[in-house]
CSV table of C-alpha atoms and ligand atoms in Angstrom, one decimal:
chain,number,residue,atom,x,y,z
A,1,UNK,CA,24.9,35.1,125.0
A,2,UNK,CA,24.5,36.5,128.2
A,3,UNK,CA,22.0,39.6,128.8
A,4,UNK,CA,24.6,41.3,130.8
A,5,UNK,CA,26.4,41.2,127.2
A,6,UNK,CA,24.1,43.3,126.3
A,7,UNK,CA,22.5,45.3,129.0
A,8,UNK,CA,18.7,46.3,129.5
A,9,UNK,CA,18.4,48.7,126.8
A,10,UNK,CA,20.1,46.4,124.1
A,11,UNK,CA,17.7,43.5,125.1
A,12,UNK,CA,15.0,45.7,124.3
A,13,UNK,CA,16.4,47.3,121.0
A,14,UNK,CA,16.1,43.6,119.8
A,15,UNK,CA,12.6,43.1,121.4
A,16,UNK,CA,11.8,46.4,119.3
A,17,UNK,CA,11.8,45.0,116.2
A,18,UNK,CA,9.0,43.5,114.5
A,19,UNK,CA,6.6,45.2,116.5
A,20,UNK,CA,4.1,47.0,114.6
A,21,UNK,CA,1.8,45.6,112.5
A,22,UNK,CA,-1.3,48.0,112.0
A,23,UNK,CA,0.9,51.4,111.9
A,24,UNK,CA,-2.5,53.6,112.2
A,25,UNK,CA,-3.1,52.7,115.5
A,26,UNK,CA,0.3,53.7,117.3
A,27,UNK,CA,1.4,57.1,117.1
A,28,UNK,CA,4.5,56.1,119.9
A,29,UNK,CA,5.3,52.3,120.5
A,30,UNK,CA,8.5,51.1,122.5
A,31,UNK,CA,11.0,54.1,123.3
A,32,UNK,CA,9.3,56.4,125.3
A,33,UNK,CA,7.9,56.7,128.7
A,34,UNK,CA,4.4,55.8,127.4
A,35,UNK,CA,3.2,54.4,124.5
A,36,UNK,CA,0.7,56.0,122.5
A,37,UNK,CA,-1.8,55.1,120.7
A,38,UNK,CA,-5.3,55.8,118.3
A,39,UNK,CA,-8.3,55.4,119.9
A,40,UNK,CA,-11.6,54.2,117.6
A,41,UNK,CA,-13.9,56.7,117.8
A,42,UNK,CA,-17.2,55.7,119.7
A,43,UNK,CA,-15.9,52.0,120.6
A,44,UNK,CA,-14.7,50.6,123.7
A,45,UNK,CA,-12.0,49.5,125.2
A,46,UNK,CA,-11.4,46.2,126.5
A,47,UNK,CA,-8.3,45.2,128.5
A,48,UNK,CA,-7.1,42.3,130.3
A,49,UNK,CA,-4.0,40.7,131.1
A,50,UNK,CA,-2.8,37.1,131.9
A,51,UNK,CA,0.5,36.2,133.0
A,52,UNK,CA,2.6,32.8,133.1
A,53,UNK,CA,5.2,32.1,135.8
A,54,UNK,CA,7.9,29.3,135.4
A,55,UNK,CA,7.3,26.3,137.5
A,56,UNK,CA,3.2,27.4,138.1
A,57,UNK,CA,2.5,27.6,134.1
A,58,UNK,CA,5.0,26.5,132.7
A,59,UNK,CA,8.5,24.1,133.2
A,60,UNK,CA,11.6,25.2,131.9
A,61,UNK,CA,13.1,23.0,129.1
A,62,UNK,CA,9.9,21.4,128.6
A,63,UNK,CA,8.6,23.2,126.3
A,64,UNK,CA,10.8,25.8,123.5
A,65,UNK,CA,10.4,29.2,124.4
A,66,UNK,CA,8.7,30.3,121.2
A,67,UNK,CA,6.1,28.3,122.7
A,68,UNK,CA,6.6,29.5,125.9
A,69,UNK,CA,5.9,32.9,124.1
A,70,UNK,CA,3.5,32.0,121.7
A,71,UNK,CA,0.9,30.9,124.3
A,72,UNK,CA,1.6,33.6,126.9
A,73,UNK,CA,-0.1,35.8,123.8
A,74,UNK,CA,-2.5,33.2,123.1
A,75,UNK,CA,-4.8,33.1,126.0
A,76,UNK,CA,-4.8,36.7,125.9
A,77,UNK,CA,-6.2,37.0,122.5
A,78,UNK,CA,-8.7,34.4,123.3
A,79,UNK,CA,-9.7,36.4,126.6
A,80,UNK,CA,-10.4,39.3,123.7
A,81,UNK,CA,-12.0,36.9,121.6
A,82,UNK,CA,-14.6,36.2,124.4
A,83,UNK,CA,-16.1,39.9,125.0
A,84,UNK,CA,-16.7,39.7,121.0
A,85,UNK,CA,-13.7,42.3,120.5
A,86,UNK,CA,-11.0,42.6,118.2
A,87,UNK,CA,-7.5,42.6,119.5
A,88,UNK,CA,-5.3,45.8,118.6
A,89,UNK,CA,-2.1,46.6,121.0
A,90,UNK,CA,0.0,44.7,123.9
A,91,UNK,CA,2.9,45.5,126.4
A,92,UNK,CA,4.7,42.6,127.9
A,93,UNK,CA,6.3,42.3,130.6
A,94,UNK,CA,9.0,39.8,131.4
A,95,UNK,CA,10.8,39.0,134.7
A,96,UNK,CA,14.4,37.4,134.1
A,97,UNK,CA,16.2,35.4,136.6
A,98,UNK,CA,20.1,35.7,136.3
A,99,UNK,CA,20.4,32.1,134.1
A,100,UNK,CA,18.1,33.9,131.1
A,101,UNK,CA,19.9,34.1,128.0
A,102,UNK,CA,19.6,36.0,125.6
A,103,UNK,CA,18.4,33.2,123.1
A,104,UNK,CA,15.4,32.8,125.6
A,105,UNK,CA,14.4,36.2,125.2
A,106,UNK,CA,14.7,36.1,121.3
A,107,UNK,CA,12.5,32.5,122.0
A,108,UNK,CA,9.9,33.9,123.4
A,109,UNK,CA,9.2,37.4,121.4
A,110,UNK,CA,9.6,35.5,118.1
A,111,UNK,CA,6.7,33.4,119.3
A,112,UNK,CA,4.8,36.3,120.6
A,113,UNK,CA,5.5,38.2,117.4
A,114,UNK,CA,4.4,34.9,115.3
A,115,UNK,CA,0.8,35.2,116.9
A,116,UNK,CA,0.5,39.0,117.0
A,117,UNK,CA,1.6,39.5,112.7
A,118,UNK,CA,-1.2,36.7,112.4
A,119,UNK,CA,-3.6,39.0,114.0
A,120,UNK,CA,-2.3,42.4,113.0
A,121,UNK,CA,-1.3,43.3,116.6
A,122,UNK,CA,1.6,45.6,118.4
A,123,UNK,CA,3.8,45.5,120.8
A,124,UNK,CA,4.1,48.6,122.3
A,125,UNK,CA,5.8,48.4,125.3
A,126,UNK,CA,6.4,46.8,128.5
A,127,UNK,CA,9.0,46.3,131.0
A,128,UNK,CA,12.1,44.2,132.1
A,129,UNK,CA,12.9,43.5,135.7
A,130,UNK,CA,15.6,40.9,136.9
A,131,UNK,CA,14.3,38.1,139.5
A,132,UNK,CA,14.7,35.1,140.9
A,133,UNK,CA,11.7,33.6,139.1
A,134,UNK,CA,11.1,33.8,135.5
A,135,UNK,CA,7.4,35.1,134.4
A,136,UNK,CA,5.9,36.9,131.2
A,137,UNK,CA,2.7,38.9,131.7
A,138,UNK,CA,1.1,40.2,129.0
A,139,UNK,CA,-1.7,43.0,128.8
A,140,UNK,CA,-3.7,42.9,125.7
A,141,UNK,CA,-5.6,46.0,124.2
A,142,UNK,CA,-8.7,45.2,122.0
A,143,UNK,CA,-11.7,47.5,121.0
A,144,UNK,CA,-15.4,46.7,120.4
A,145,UNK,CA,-18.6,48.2,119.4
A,146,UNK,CA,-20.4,48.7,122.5
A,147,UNK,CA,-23.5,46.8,121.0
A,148,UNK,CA,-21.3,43.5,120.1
A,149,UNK,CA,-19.8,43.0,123.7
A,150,UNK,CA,-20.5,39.6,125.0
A,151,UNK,CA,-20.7,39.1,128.8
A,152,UNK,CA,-21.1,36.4,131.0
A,153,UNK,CA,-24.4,37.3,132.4
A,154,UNK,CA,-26.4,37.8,129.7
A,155,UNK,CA,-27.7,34.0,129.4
A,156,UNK,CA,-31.6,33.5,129.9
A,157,UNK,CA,-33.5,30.3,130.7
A,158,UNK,CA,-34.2,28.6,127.5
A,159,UNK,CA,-31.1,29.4,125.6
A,160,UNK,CA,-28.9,27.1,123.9
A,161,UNK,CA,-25.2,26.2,125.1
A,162,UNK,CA,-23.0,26.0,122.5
A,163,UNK,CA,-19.1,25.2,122.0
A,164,UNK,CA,-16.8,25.6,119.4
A,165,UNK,CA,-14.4,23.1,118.1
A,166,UNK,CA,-13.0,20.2,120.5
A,167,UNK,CA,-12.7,19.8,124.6
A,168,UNK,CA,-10.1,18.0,126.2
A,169,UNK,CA,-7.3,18.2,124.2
A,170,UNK,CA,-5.0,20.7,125.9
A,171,UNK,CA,-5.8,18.0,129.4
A,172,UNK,CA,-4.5,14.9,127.2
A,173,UNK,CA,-1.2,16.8,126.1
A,174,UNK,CA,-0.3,17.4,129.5
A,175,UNK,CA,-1.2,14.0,130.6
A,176,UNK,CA,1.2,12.8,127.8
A,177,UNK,CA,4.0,15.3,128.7
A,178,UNK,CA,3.5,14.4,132.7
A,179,UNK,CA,3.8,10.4,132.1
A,180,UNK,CA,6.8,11.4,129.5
A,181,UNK,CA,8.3,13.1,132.0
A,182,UNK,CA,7.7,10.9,134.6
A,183,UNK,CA,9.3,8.0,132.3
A,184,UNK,CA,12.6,10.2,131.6
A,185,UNK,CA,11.7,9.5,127.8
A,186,UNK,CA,10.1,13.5,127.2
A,187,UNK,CA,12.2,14.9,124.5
A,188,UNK,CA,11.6,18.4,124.4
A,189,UNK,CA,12.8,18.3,120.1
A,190,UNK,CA,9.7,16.0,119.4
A,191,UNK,CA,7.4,19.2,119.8
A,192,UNK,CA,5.3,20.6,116.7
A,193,UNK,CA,7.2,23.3,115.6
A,194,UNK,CA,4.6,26.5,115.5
A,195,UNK,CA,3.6,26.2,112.3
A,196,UNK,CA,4.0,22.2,111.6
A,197,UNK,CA,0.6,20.3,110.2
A,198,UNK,CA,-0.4,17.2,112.1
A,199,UNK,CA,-0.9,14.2,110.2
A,200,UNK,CA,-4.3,12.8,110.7
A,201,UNK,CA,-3.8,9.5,113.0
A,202,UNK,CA,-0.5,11.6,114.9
A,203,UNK,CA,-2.9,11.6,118.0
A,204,UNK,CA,0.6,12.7,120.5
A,205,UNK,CA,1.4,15.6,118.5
A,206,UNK,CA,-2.2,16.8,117.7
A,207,UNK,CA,-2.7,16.8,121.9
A,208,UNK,CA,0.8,18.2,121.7
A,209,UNK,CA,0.0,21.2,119.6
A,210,UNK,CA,-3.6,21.5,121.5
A,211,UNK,CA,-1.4,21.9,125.1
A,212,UNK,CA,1.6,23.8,124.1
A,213,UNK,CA,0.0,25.6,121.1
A,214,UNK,CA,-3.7,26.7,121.3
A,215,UNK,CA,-5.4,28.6,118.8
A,216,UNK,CA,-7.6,31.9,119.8
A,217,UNK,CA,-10.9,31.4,118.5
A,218,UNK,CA,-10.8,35.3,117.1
A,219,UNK,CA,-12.5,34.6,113.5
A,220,UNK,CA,-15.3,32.9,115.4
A,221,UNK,CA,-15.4,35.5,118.1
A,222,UNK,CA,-15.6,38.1,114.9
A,223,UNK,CA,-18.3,35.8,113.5
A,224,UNK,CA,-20.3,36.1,116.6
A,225,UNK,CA,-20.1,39.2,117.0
A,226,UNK,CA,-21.7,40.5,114.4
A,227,UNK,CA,-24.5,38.1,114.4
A,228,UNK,CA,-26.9,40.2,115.0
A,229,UNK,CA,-28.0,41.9,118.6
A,230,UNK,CA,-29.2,39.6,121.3
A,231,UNK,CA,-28.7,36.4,119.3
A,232,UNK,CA,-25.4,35.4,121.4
A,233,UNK,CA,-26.8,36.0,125.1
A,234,UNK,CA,-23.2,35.1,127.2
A,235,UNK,CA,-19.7,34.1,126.0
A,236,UNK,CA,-16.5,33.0,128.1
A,237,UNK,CA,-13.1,31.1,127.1
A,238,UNK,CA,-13.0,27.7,127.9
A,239,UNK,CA,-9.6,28.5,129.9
A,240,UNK,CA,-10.4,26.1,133.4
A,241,UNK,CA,-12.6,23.3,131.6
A,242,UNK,CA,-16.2,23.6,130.5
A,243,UNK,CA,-17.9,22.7,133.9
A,244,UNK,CA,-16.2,25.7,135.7
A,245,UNK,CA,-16.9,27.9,132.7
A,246,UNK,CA,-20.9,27.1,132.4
A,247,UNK,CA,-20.9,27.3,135.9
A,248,UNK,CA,-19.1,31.3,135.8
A,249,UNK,CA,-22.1,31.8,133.1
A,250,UNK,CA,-24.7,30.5,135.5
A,251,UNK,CA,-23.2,32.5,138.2
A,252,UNK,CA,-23.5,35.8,136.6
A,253,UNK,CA,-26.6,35.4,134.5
A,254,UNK,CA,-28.4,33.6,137.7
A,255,UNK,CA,-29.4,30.8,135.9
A,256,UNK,CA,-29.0,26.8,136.2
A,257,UNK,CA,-27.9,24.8,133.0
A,258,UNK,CA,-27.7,21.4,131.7
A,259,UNK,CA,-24.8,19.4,129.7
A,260,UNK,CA,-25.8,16.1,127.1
A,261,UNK,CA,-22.5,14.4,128.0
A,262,UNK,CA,-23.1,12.8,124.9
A,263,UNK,CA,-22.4,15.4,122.8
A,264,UNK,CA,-19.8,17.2,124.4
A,265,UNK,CA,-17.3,17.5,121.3
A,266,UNK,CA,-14.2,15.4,121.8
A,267,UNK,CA,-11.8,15.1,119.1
A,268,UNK,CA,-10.3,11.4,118.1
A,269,UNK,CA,-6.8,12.6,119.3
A,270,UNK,CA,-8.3,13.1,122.5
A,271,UNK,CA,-10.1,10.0,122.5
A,272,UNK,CA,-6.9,7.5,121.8
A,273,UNK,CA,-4.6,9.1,124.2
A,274,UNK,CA,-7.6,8.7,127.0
A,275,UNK,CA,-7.7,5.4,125.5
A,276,UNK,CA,-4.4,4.6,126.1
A,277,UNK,CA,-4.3,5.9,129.6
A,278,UNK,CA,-7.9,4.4,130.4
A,279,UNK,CA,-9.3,7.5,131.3
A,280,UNK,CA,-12.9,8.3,130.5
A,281,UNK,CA,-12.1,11.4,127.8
A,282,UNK,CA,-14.8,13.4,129.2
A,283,UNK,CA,-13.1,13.8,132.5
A,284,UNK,CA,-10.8,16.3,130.5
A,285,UNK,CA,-13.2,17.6,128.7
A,286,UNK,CA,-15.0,19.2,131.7
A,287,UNK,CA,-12.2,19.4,134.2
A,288,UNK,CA,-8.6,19.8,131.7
A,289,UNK,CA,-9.1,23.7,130.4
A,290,UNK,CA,-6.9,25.0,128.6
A,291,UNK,CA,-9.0,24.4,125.5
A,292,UNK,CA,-9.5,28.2,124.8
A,293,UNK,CA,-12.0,27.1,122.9
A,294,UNK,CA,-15.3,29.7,122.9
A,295,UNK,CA,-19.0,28.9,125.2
A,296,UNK,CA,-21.8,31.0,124.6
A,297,UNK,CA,-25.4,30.6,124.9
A,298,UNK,CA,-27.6,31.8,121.9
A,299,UNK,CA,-31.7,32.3,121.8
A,300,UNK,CA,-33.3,29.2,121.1
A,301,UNK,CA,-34.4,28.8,117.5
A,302,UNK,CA,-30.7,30.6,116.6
A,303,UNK,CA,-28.4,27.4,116.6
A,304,UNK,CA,-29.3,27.3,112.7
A,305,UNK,CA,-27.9,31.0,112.1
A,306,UNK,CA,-25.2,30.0,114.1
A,307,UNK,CA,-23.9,26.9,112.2
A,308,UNK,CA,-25.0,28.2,109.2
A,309,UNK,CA,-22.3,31.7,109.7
A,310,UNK,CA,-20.0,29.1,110.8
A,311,UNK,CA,-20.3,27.3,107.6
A,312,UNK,CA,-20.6,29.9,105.3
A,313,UNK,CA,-17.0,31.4,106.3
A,314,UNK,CA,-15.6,27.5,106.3
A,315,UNK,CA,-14.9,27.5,110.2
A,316,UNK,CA,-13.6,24.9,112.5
A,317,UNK,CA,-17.2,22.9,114.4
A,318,UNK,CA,-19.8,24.3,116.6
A,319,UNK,CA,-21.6,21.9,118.9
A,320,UNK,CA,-25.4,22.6,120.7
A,321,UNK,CA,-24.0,20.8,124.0
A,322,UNK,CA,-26.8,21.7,126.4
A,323,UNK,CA,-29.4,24.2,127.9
A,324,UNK,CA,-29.8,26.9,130.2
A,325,UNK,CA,-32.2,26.6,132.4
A,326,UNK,CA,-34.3,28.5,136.1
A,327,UNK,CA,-31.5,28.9,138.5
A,328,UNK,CA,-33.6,27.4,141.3
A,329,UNK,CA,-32.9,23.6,138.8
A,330,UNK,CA,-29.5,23.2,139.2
A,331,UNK,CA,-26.3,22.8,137.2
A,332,UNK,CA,-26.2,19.4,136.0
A,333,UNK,CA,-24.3,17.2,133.4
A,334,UNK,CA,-26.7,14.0,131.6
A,335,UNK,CA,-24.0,11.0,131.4
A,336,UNK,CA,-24.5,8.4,128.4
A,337,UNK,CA,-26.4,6.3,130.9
A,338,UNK,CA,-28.8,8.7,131.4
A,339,UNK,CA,-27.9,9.3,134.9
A,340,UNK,CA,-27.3,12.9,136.1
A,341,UNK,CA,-24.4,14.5,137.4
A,342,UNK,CA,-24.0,17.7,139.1
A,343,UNK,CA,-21.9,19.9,137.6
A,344,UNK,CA,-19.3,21.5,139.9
A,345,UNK,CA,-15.6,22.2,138.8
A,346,UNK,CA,-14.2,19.7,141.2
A,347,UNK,CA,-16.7,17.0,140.4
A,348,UNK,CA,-13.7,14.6,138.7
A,349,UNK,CA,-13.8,12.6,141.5
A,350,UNK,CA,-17.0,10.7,140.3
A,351,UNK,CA,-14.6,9.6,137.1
A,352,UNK,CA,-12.9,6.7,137.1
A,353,UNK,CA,-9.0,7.4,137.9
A,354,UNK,CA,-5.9,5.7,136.2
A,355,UNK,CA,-3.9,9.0,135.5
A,356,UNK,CA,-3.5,10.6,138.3
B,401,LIG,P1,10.7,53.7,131.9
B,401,LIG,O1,11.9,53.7,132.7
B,401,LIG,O2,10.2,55.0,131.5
B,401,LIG,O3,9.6,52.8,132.5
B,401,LIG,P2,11.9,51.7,130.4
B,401,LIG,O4,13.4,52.0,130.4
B,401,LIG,O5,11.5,50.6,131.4
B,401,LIG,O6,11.1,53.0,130.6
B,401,LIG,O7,11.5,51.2,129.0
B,401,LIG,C1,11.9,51.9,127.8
B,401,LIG,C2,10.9,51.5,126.7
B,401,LIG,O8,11.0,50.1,126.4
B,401,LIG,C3,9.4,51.7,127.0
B,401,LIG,O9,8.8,52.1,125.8
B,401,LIG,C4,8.9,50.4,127.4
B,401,LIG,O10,7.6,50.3,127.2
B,401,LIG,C5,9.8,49.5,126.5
B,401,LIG,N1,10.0,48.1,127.1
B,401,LIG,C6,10.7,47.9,128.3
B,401,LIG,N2,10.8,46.5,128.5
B,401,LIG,C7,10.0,45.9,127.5
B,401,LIG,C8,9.7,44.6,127.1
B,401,LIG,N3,10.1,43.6,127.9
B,401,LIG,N4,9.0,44.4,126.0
B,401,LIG,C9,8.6,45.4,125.3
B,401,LIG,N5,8.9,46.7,125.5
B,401,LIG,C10,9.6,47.0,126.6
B,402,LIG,MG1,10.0,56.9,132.2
């Protein structure tokens, strides 16, 4: 179906259902000028916004447009999930060129929708403009106690760097979907559906699902939170690969930092497609992104309490991977060797190449 079928206004009747998922915090979603909404008393709140542009972000036909949908919602939740705050409302935005259907449309929100019942989030409003470019930006509301806010700068010397789950992932998916491409033999229908499991040795879809579908680390963002004042000193998204993020950390706290290469936590799905393209797996890890996995620095002495809340609640890993350190020492990265590397976001060069 076409959208001219339907017209603007009946494009967004069938955005506006399914919206609402926590009722007491919208007094007026879609259908008026503005959307209103409830306010927390005496919390703040946090607002940012991320948007995906076809050919820049994302490719179209590659992947479905739940997808398509589901992550444009994703990495906003996990830019929530790295001030410590909880996610509440959204208005999406969505640019249609004149070949839009309106089964892309109905792609895209029912992935959006997917993520946002899973976290008890609405929709409440946006916009729809016609262009020759297709895009999808998403602004995502969240609220936090002022006390449990996480920033970049808080990290001190001596603190521990920590990670949660895997690196590296999200860079081997798109190094499978490139060469797939490349080959002619991508087929768009081998893609984990949203909710499919990955079997344990399916390495292609589990760096698949880790590219096309990542999951916002809002539990452990919850967890973290509410570990007690001062015992999480800094936190950013791993969204542009872990060297680039320890070095945004180091930038705003003023400090230097240092990496154990060695235990920089790659998962085996990772590790056999890296294999396969004889690429050194940690090259994705620090330079891939797209991990959206959560980096924050804790006190040292508090790595215990960490793993230990992790634990407790049955959470996905946490991994000490290094430490921070003066500013005036450097950013730096110990390979297995023991050799040190400096840690700058366009330090891939010093890896060995065979995929790009
Ligand atoms: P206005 O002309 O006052 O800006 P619109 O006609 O653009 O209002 O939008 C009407 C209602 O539909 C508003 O509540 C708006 O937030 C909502 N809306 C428009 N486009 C979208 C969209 N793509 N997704 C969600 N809500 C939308
Ligand atoms: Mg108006």
């Amino acid at each position: 179906m076409r959208i001219s079928d339907i017209g603007e206004f009946g494009l967004i009747d069938r955005i506006d259902k399914g919206c609402v998922n926590d009722p007491s915090a919208v007094a007026q979603g879609i259908g008026d000028d503005a959307a209103v909404l409830t306010v927390s008393p005496g919390r703040k709140l946090l607002v940012c916004s991320d948007m995906l542009v076809e050919d820049v972000h994302f490719i179209r036909g590659v992947a479905p447009w739940t997808h398509v949908g589901y992550k444009a919602v994703a990495v906003n939740l996990s830019d929530i999930a790295a001030m410590g705050g909880e996610p509440k409302n959204c208005v999406v935005s969505i640019a249609l060129p004149p070949w839009a259907t309106v089964d892309s449309v109905d792609g895209i929100y029912e992935g959006m929708k997917h993520l946002l019942a899973k976290h008890g989030v609405n929709l409440v409003g946006g916009d729809t403009v016609e262009s020759s470019l297709f895009a999808i930006d998403v602004t995502m509301l969240g609220e936090a106690d002022e006390e449990e806010i996480k920033y970049r700068n808080g990290a001190r010397p001596g603190d521990v760097i920590m990670v949660t789950g895997d690196l590296g992932a999200s860079a081997a998916g798109l190094h499978l979907l490139k060469s797939e491409l490349d080959r002619k033999a991508w087929n768009a229908d081998s893609i984990p559906g949203i909710e499919e499991p990955v079997g344990p040795k399916d390495h292609r879809t589990a760096v698949l699902r880790a590219h096309f579908l990542p999951v916002p680390r809002m539990k452990e963002s919850w967890i973290l939170a509410r570990l007690g004042t001062g015992l999480v000193t800094a936190m950013i998204d791993v969204s542009d690969g872990l060297a680039s993020e320890v070095g945004h950390i180091c930038d705003e706290s003023g400090t230097g930092a240092w990496i154990d290469s060695t235990r920089v936590p790659i998962s085996e799905s990772c590790r056999a497609v890296a294999g396969e393209a004889r690429v050194d797996p940690l090259k994705w890890a620090l330079f891939g992104g797209e991990d959206y996995e959560l980096l924050f620095t804790v006190s040292r002495g508090c790595v215990g309490d960490v793993e230990e809340a992790f634990e407790a609640v049955g959470l996905s890993k946490v991994t000490a991977i290094g430490e921070v350190t003066e500013a005036s020492l450097g950013r730096w990265i110990v390979m297995p060797d023991g050799e040190r590397m400096e840690l700058a976001p366009g330090g891939y060069a010093h890896f060995t190449e065979g995929s790009r």
